Structures are given as structure tokens and as C-alpha cells.
Amino acid sequence: MTTDSIEAANRLNAVRETMGRAARLTGRTADDITLIAVSKTQDAAAILPLIAAGQRVFGENRVQEAQAKWPALREQTPDIALHLVGQLQSNKAADAVALFDVIHSLDRPSLLTALAKAMDAAGKQVPCFIQVNIGAEEQKGGCPIAETPSLIRAARDADVPVAGLMCVPPADVEPAPYFALLAKIARDEGLDQLSMGMSGDFETAIMMGATHIRVGTALFGERPSPPRPVPTSGRGMIRNSREA
């Protein structure tokens, strides 16, 4: 076993142990929670050791990046499930439906229309999480809380399968109240799956009912920070921006 494989296995085991401790507090086990290894910006050399360690669910933020690396990886390991956890543009809906097994960022009627059309054309139903802008942050993606019930109804009417709700709480504040609010909205809408929690807060998310956690840094290590472009408009746009 290589050094990279040993490190990947140790990181995976540490995350699963933490998952297990948190899950027991809610009468569950780690196996009741889907661990999504967020592999955005990671190349095959970084991903393969985690696959060798037994990880089978991965998440990507961008359709184009996933298209470039995952077809070859899935040829080698066909039982991998791929989740789109980043913002999705409507013009990429068909590509997303073709490549991904689950989409976590359905957040607006125009995207719903595009996804419904793409699923119908492909003859493929892809479960979708409705992303809720749980902190009402202008710079983030997500459906406004007040509009979430109507988007859920519209998705059901369009035969787009709604798996549950997803959120990215505001950074640098206690996330538990936001996780609790997402869980309440889900209960009110008859949904039992919650995609919430990242490397820094997934233990809290599990204790608040998360069924899916999106973990990157705790599994892959710190990512190098890319240079930040200077916004020409004087204002930047941040979408699903917290570190996984």
C-alpha cells in the first residue's frame, strides 16, 4: 500500500468515526448517512487512493470539470455514484442529467424547466435536492425560504424527483440554527433527506438530522487557493462558496 493510500484510508476512517459518534446521538449509525467526498479541483491521482480505500460516492461543483475526469474513473470503478453539489446553469442541465446520479442544487423555476426537459429527453430520472438559501444571503445560490414550498410543488408536478433539501449556511457563524430550520422546512414538506454539513460542521449537521454530508478538505487535505479575479463590476459573485 502506498503512502497516499494509507493517508487516504486514515482520513476516511477518521471522518467515518466522527460520523458514527454524531449519528449515535440521533439513534443512527454512520451507514445511515451518505458521505459525499467532494473532489472538486482534485485530479485522478488524488481521487484514486480514496476509491481504493472504499469510498464510492463523490461530489463535483462544475459539470465541465466532472466531464473531464469522471468517465475514465468510472470505467475503472463502475459502482461509483456521482453527485453535483455546485451551482448549475440551465444551459448545462442536459450534460448534468447525462453524467450525474444526484443533483443537489435545484434552486429556481428556470432550472427546473431545463432539468425536466433534459430528463424527459434522456429517459432518465435524476433525484434532485432543492437548494435553500437558508441564510438569505444575496451572494449565494439557493431558493428563498418563502419560495421553497412552491418550487417543491412545481418539481413534483413536473415529475422531477425531489430527494430532499440542501443548504450552505453562512460562514463563520454557528450553523446549528440553520440546519434546524432546513430540517423543519423538510418536515413541513414531507421530505426526509437533508444534504447539509461540510468538513467544518458535518458533525453538527448529523446531530441535526443530515442524511447526506459533503466533505472535501477532511478527506483530501487543504486545497491550494487559486488567485481571486478582480470583479470588473465592483462586486463579486459567490455561489455555494463555503469550503467543503
PDB file of N, CA and C in Angstrom, residues 5 13 24 27 44 60 71 75 84 96 100 131 165 180 184 206 208 215 217 233:
ATOM      1  N   SER A   5      -2.199   6.032  -0.318  1.00  0.00           N
ATOM      2  CA  SER A   5      -3.321   5.154   0.008  1.00  0.00           C
ATOM      3  C   SER A   5      -3.530   5.059   1.511  1.00  0.00           C
ATOM      4  N   ASN A  13     -11.269   6.882   7.461  1.00  0.00           N
ATOM      5  CA  ASN A  13     -11.640   6.243   8.726  1.00  0.00           C
ATOM      6  C   ASN A  13     -11.949   7.283   9.806  1.00  0.00           C
ATOM      7  N   ARG A  24     -24.828   8.262  16.451  1.00  0.00           N
ATOM      8  CA  ARG A  24     -25.350   7.534  17.607  1.00  0.00           C
ATOM      9  C   ARG A  24     -26.227   8.423  18.488  1.00  0.00           C
ATOM     10  N   GLY A  27     -29.671   8.092  17.236  1.00  0.00           N
ATOM     11  CA  GLY A  27     -30.178   6.735  17.077  1.00  0.00           C
ATOM     12  C   GLY A  27     -29.860   6.125  15.732  1.00  0.00           C
ATOM     13  N   ALA A  44      -7.160  12.807 -10.817  1.00  0.00           N
ATOM     14  CA  ALA A  44      -7.321  11.368 -10.627  1.00  0.00           C
ATOM     15  C   ALA A  44      -6.334  10.816  -9.602  1.00  0.00           C
ATOM     16  N   GLU A  60     -18.997  16.790  -7.230  1.00  0.00           N
ATOM     17  CA  GLU A  60     -18.292  17.795  -8.028  1.00  0.00           C
ATOM     18  C   GLU A  60     -19.106  19.082  -8.062  1.00  0.00           C
ATOM     19  N   PRO A  71     -15.581  10.118 -16.467  1.00  0.00           N
ATOM     20  CA  PRO A  71     -15.865   8.956 -17.324  1.00  0.00           C
ATOM     21  C   PRO A  71     -14.782   7.885 -17.253  1.00  0.00           C
ATOM     22  N   GLU A  75     -15.113   4.079 -15.548  1.00  0.00           N
ATOM     23  CA  GLU A  75     -14.849   2.859 -16.316  1.00  0.00           C
ATOM     24  C   GLU A  75     -14.089   1.867 -15.451  1.00  0.00           C
ATOM     25  N   LEU A  84     -23.754  16.117  -8.156  1.00  0.00           N
ATOM     26  CA  LEU A  84     -23.433  17.509  -8.464  1.00  0.00           C
ATOM     27  C   LEU A  84     -23.836  18.344  -7.259  1.00  0.00           C
ATOM     28  N   ALA A  96     -25.629  17.668 -17.167  1.00  0.00           N
ATOM     29  CA  ALA A  96     -25.700  17.224 -15.771  1.00  0.00           C
ATOM     30  C   ALA A  96     -26.547  15.963 -15.642  1.00  0.00           C
ATOM     31  N   PHE A 100     -24.532  12.863 -13.956  1.00  0.00           N
ATOM     32  CA  PHE A 100     -24.665  12.748 -12.507  1.00  0.00           C
ATOM     33  C   PHE A 100     -25.818  11.829 -12.099  1.00  0.00           C
ATOM     34  N   GLN A 131     -32.087  23.301  -3.304  1.00  0.00           N
ATOM     35  CA  GLN A 131     -31.151  24.091  -2.515  1.00  0.00           C
ATOM     36  C   GLN A 131     -31.863  25.328  -1.977  1.00  0.00           C
ATOM     37  N   LEU A 165     -33.868  18.423   0.781  1.00  0.00           N
ATOM     38  CA  LEU A 165     -33.410  19.809   0.770  1.00  0.00           C
ATOM     39  C   LEU A 165     -31.916  19.881   1.037  1.00  0.00           C
ATOM     40  N   ALA A 180     -31.241  23.334  11.701  1.00  0.00           N
ATOM     41  CA  ALA A 180     -32.538  23.045  12.320  1.00  0.00           C
ATOM     42  C   ALA A 180     -33.682  23.618  11.485  1.00  0.00           C
ATOM     43  N   LYS A 184     -36.768  21.610   9.635  1.00  0.00           N
ATOM     44  CA  LYS A 184     -38.183  21.927   9.847  1.00  0.00           C
ATOM     45  C   LYS A 184     -38.906  22.111   8.514  1.00  0.00           C
ATOM     46  N   ILE A 206     -25.058  16.266  11.261  1.00  0.00           N
ATOM     47  CA  ILE A 206     -25.588  14.919  11.509  1.00  0.00           C
ATOM     48  C   ILE A 206     -26.478  14.928  12.748  1.00  0.00           C
ATOM     49  N   MET A 208     -28.200  17.263  13.738  1.00  0.00           N
ATOM     50  CA  MET A 208     -29.426  17.983  13.403  1.00  0.00           C
ATOM     51  C   MET A 208     -30.248  17.265  12.340  1.00  0.00           C
ATOM     52  N   VAL A 215     -18.146  16.433   2.070  1.00  0.00           N
ATOM     53  CA  VAL A 215     -16.871  16.614   2.762  1.00  0.00           C
ATOM     54  C   VAL A 215     -15.719  16.584   1.759  1.00  0.00           C
ATOM     55  N   THR A 217     -12.206  18.864   2.298  1.00  0.00           N
ATOM     56  CA  THR A 217     -10.908  19.073   2.946  1.00  0.00           C
ATOM     57  C   THR A 217     -10.551  17.969   3.934  1.00  0.00           C
ATOM     58  N   SER A 233     -17.128  44.677 -12.086  1.00  0.00           N
ATOM     59  CA  SER A 233     -18.305  45.460 -11.753  1.00  0.00           C
ATOM     60  C   SER A 233     -18.216  46.105 -10.378  1.00  0.00           C
TER      61      SER A 233
END
